[in-house]
Coordinates of C-alpha atoms and ligand atoms in Angstrom, one line a residue:
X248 CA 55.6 -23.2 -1.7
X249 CA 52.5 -24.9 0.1
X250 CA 51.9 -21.6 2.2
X251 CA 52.0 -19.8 -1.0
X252 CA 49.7 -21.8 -2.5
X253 CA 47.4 -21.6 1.2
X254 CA 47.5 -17.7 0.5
X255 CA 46.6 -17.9 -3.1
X256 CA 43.5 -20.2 -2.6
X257 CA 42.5 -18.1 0.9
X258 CA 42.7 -15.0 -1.4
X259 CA 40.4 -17.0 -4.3
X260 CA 38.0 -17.6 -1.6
X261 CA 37.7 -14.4 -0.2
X262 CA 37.2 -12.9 -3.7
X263 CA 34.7 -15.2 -4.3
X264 CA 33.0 -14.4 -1.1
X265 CA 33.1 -11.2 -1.5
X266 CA 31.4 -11.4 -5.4
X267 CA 28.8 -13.6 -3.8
X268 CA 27.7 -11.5 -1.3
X269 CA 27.4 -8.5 -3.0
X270 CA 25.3 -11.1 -5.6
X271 CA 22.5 -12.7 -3.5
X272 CA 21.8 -14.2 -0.3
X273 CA 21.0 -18.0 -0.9
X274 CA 18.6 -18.3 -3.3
X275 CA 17.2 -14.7 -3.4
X276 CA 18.4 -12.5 -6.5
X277 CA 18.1 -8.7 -8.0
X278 CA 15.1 -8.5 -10.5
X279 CA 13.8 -12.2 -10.2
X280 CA 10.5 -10.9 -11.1
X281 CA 11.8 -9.7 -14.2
X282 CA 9.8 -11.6 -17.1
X283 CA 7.6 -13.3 -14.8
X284 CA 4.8 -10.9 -15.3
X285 CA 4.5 -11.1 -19.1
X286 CA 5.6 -7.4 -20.0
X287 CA 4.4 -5.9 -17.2
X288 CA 7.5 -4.4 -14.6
X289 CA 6.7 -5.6 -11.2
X290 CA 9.4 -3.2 -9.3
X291 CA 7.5 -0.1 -11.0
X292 CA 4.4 -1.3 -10.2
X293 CA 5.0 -1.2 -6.8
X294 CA 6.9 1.9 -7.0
X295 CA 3.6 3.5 -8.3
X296 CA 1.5 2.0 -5.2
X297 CA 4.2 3.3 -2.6
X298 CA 5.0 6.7 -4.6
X299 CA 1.3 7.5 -4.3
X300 CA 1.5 6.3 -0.8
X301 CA 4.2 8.4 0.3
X302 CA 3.0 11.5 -1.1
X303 CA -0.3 11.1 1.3
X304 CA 1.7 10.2 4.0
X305 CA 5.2 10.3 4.0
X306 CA 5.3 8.4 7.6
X307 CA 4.4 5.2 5.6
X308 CA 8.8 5.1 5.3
X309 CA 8.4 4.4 9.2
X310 CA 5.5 2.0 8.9
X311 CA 7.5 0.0 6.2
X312 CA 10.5 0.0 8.1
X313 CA 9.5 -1.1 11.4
X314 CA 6.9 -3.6 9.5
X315 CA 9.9 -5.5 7.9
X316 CA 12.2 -5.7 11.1
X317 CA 9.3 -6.9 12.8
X318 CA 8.3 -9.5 10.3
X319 CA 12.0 -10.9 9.4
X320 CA 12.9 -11.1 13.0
X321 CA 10.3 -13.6 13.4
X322 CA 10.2 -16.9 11.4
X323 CA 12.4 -15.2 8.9
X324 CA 11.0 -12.8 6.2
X325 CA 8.1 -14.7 5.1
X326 CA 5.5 -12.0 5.5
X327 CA 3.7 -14.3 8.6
X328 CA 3.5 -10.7 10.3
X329 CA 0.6 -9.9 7.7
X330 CA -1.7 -13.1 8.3
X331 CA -4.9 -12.2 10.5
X332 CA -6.5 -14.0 13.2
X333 CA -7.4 -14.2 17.1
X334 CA -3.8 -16.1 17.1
X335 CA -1.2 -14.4 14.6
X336 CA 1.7 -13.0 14.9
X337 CA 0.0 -9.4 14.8
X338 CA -1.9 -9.6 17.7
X339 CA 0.8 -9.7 20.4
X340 CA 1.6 -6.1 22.2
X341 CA 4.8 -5.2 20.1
X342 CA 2.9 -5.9 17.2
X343 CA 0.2 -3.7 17.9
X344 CA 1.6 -0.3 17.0
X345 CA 3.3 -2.1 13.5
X346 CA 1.5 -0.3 10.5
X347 CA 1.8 -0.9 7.0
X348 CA -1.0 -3.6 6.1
X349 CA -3.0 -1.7 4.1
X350 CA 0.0 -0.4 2.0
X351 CA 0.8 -4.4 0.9
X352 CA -2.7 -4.6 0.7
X353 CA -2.5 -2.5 -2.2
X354 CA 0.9 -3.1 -3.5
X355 CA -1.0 -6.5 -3.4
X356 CA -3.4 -5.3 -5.3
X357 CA -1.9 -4.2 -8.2
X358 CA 0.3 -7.0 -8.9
X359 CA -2.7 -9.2 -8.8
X360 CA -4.5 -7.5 -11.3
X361 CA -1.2 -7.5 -13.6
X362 CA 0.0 -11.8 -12.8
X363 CA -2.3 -13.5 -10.5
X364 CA -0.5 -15.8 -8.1
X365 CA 3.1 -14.7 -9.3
X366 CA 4.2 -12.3 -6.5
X367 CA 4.9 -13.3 -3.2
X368 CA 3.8 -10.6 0.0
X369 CA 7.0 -11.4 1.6
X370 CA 8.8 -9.8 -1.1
X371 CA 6.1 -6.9 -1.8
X372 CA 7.0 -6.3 2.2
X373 CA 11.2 -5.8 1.1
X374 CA 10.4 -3.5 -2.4
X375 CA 7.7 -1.2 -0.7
X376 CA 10.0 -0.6 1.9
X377 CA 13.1 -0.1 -0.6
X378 CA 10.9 2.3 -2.4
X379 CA 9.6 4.3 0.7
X380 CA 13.2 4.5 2.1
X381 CA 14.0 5.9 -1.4
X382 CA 11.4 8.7 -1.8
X383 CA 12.3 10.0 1.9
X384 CA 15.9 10.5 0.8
X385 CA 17.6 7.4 2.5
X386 CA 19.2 6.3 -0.8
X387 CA 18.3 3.9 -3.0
X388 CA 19.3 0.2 -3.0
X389 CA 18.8 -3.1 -5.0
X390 CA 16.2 -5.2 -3.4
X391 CA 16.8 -9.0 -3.7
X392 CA 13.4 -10.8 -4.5
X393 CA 12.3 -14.7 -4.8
X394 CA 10.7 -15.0 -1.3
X395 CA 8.1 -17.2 -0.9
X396 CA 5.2 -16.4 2.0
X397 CA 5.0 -18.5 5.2
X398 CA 2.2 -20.7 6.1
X399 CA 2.5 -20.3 9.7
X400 CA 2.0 -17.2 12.4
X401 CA 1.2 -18.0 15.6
X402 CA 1.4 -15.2 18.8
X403 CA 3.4 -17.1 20.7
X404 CA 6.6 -17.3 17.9
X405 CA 6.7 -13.8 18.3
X406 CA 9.8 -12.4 20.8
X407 CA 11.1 -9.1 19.7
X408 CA 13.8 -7.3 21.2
X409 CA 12.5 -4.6 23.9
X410 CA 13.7 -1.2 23.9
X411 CA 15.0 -1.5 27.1
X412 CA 17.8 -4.0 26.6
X413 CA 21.5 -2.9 26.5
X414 CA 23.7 -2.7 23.6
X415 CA 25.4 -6.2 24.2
X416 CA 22.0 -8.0 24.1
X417 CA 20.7 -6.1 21.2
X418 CA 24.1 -7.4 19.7
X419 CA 23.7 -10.8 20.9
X420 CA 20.0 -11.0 19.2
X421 CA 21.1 -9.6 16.3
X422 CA 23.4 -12.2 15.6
X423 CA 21.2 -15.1 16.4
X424 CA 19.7 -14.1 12.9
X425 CA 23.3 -13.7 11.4
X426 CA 24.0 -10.0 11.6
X427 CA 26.9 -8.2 13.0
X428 CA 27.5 -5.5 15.2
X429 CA 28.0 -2.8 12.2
X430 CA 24.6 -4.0 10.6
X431 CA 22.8 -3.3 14.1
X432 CA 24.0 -0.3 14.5
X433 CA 23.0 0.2 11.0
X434 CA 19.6 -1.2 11.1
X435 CA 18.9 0.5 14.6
X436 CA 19.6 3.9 12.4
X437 CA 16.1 3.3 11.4
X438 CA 14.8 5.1 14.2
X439 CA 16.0 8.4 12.6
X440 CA 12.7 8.2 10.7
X441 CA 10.4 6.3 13.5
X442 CA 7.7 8.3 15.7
X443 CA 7.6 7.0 19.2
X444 CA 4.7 6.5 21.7
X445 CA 5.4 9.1 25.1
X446 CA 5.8 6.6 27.5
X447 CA 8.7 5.2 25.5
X448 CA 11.0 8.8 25.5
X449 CA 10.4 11.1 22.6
X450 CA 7.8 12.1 19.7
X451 CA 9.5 11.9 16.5
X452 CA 13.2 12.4 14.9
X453 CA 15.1 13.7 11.8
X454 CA 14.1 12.1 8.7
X455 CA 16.7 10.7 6.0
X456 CA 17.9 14.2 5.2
X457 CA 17.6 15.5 8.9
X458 CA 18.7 18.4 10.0
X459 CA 20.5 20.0 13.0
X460 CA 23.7 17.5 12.4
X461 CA 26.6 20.0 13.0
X462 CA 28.0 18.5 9.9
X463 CA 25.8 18.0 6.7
X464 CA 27.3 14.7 5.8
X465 CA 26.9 13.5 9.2
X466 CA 23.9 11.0 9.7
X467 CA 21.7 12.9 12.6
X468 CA 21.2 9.5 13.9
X469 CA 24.6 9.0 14.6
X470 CA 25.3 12.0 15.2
X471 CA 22.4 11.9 18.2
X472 CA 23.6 8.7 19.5
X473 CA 27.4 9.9 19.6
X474 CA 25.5 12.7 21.9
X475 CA 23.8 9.9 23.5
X476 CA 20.4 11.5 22.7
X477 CA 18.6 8.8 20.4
X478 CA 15.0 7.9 21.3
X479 CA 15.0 4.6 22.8
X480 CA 17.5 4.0 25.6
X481 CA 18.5 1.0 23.2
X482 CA 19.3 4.1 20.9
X483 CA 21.5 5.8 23.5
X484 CA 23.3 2.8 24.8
X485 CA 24.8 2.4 21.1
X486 CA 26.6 5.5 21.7
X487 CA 27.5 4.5 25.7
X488 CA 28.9 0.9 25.5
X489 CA 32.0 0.4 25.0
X490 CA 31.0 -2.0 22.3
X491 CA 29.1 -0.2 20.2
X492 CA 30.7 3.4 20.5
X493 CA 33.6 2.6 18.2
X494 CA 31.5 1.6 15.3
X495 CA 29.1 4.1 15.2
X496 CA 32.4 6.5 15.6
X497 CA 33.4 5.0 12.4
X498 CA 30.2 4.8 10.8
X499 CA 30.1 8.1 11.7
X500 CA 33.7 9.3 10.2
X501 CA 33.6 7.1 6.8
X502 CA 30.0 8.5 5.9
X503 CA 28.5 7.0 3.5
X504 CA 25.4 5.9 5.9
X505 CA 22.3 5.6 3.0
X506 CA 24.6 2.9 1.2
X507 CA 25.3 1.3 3.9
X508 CA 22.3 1.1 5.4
X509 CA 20.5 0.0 2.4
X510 CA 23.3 -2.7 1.9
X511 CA 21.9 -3.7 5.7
X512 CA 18.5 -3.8 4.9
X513 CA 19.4 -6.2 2.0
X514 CA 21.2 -8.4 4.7
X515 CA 17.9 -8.5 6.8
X516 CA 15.7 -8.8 4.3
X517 CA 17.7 -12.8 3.9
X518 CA 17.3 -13.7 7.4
X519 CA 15.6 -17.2 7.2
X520 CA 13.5 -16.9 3.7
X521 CA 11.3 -19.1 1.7
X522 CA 12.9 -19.7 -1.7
X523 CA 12.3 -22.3 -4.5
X524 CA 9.0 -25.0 -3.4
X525 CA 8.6 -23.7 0.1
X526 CA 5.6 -21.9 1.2
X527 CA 3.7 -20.9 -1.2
X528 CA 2.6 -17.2 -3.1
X529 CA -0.6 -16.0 -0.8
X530 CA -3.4 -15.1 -2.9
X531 CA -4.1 -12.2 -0.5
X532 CA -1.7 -11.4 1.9
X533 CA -3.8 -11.5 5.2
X534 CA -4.7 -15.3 4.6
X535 CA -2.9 -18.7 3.7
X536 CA -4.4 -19.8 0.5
Ligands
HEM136 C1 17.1 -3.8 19.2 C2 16.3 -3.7 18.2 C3 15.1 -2.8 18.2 C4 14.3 -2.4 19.2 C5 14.4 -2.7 20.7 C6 13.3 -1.5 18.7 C7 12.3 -0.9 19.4 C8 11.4 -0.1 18.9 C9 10.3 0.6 19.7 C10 10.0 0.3 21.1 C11 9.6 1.4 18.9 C12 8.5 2.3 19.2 C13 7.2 1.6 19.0 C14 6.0 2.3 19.4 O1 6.0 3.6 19.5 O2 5.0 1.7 19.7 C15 10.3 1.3 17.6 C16 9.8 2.0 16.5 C17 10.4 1.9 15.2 N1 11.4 1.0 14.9 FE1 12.5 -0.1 16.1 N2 13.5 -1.4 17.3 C18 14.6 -2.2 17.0 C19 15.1 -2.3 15.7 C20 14.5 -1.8 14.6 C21 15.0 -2.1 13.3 C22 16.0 -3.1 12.9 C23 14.2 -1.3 12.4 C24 14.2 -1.3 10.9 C25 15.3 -1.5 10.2 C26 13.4 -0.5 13.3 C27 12.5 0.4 12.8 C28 11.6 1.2 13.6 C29 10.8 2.2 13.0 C30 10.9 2.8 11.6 C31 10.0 2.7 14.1 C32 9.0 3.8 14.0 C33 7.7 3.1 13.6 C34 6.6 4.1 13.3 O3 6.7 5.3 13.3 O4 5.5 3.5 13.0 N3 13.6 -0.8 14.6 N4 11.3 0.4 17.6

C-alpha cells in the first residue's frame, strides 16, 4: 500500500515537473511583456527590427546566435556582453569576433520610442535571436521574457569554452550552467549557420534548411558530425566520442531537430537570470543607467 502510494506521489511529481518545465524557468514566462507597453506588441516590434535586419543580412541569425551563447555563458543572460568600456566583457579575444550590437541597438530602439524604461536588453538579446532563427528556417519557438540587465561586466569574468576542447569537457561546462548532454549537442548545432575564421578550419556551413544531407529530414549538422566533418574540432569530436556519438545518433534518427533545438535555446536563455528587483532595465543597452 505505502509503495503504491510512493509510485502515485513520484508519478504526481514528475507530471508536475514536466508541466513546469515546459511553463517557465524560474521566474521567466511566455509574453511577460504583454500589456506592459500600453497597446503597443513588444514581440512584433522586434520582429519588425530583426525582419528588416535579416533581409539585409541574413548572417545576423549567426551574429545573434553566437551573441546569446556568449552572453548567457557568462554571468548568466543579463545582456553584460553588450556594456562598453576599456574593461567589459566585450573586449577580451573570444569576444572580439561576437557581432550583433548594433542589431539590439535598434531593437533597443524601437521599444524605447514605444515604453521607455520597460524592456530589458537581456531579453531583446533572447527575442531577436528567436526571430532571426525563425526567418532562416530553424523553426520557430516561444521565447520566455522577464530578464532583467546586469550591472556588472568586467574582462576578466569572461571564460568561454575553446574550440579545441574534447566532447567530455564541453559536456562538463555545459553542465556547470545546468545543461545536459542532449542540449549541448543541441546548442553546438548552432554552428550549422556560423561562418568561421581560416585559422579555425572551415568558411561557412549549411544554413537551417541546408542542403547536401543524404536525407532531407536529416539535420546537415548532424548529419556532418555523424561524418565527423563539422567545423570546429569541438564539432567533430561530438560525432567521435563515445559520449556524444549516441545522442547525436538519436537526435539524428527521431528528427525533429528545429523543435528541439529551439526548446534548447529556451533552456539557455534561463541560465542564471535577473528576474523581479534585480538589476535593473538599461536605458541604452551599451551603458548601466
Ligand atoms: C563548446 C561550446 C562552443 C565552442 C567551443 C564554440 C566555439 C566557436 C568558435 C571558435 C567560433 C568561431 C569564432 C570565430 O570565427 O571567430 C564559433 C562561432 C559560432 N558559434 Fe560557437 N562555440 C560553442 C558553442 C556555441 C553555442 C552554444 C552557440 C549558440 C547556441 C554557438 C553559436 C555560434 C555561431 C552562430 C557561430 C558563428 C558566428 C558568426 O558567424 O558570427 N556556439 N563558435
Amino acid at each position: 500500500m505505502k509503495f503504491k502510494a510512493a509510485v502515485l506521489l513520484l508519478a504526481l511529481e514528475l507530471i508536475l515537473g514536466l508541466i513546469l518545465a515546459g511553463c517557465c524557468h524560474g521566474a521567466l514566462q511566455v509574453g511577460f511583456y504583454r500589456g506592459k507597453c500600453g497597446f503597443a506588441d513588444v514581440e512584433a516590434m522586434v520582429a519588425g527590427v530583426i525582419t528588416a535586419q535579416f533581409l539585409r543580412d541574413p548572417t545576423i541569425v549567426a551574429a545573434l546566435l553566437r551573441l546569446q551563447f556568449h552572453d548567457c555563458f557568462v554571468n548568466g543572460c543579463d545582456a553584460s556582453i553588450l556594456i562598453d568600456g576599456i574593461n567589459s566583457e566585450k573586449t577580451v579575444p573570444p569576444n572580439l569576433s561576437v557581432r550583433g550590437y548594433d542589431i539590439i541597438d535598434q531593437a533597443k530602439a524601437a521599444v524605447e520610442n514605444a515604453c521607455p524604461g520597460v524592456v530589458s536588453c537581456a531579453d531583446l538579446i533572447a527575442i531577436a535571436t528567436r526571430d532571426a532563427v525563425f526567418l532562416s528556417g530553424g523553426g520557430r519557438y516561444e521565447v520566455e521574457t522577464g530578464r532583467r540587465d546586469g550591472l556588472v561586466s568586467i574582462a576578466q569574468n569572461v571564460s568561454i569554452l575553446g574550440p579545441k576542447i574534447s566532447a567530455p569537457e564541453a559536456i562538463a561546462g555545459f553542465a556547470d550552467k545546468g545543461l545536459n548532454a542532449t542540449d549541448t549537442v543541441l546548442l553546438l548545432g548552432a554552428h550549422s549557420v556560423g561562418v568561421t575564421h581560416c585559422s579555425l578550419i572551415k568558411d561557412r556551413v549549411y544554413n537551417f534548411q541546408g542542403t547536401g544531407s543524404p536525407d532531407p529530414a536529416m539535420d546537415p549538422f548532424l548529419v556532418n558530425i555523424l561524418r565527423s566533418r563539422g567545423i570546429l574540432q569541438i564539432d567533430q569530436q561530438l560525432g567521435m566520442d563515445p559520449l556524444t556519438t549516441p545522442i547525436v545518433r538519436n537526435l539524428a534518427g527521431e528528427f525533429d531537430f528545429p523543435t528541439r533545438f529551439g526548446a534548447a535555446m529556451v533552456k539557455m536563455g534561463a541560465i542564471g537570470v535577473l528576474t523581479g528587483t534585480q538589476g535593473e532595465i538599461r536605458r541604452s543597452c551599451r551603458a548601466t543607467n
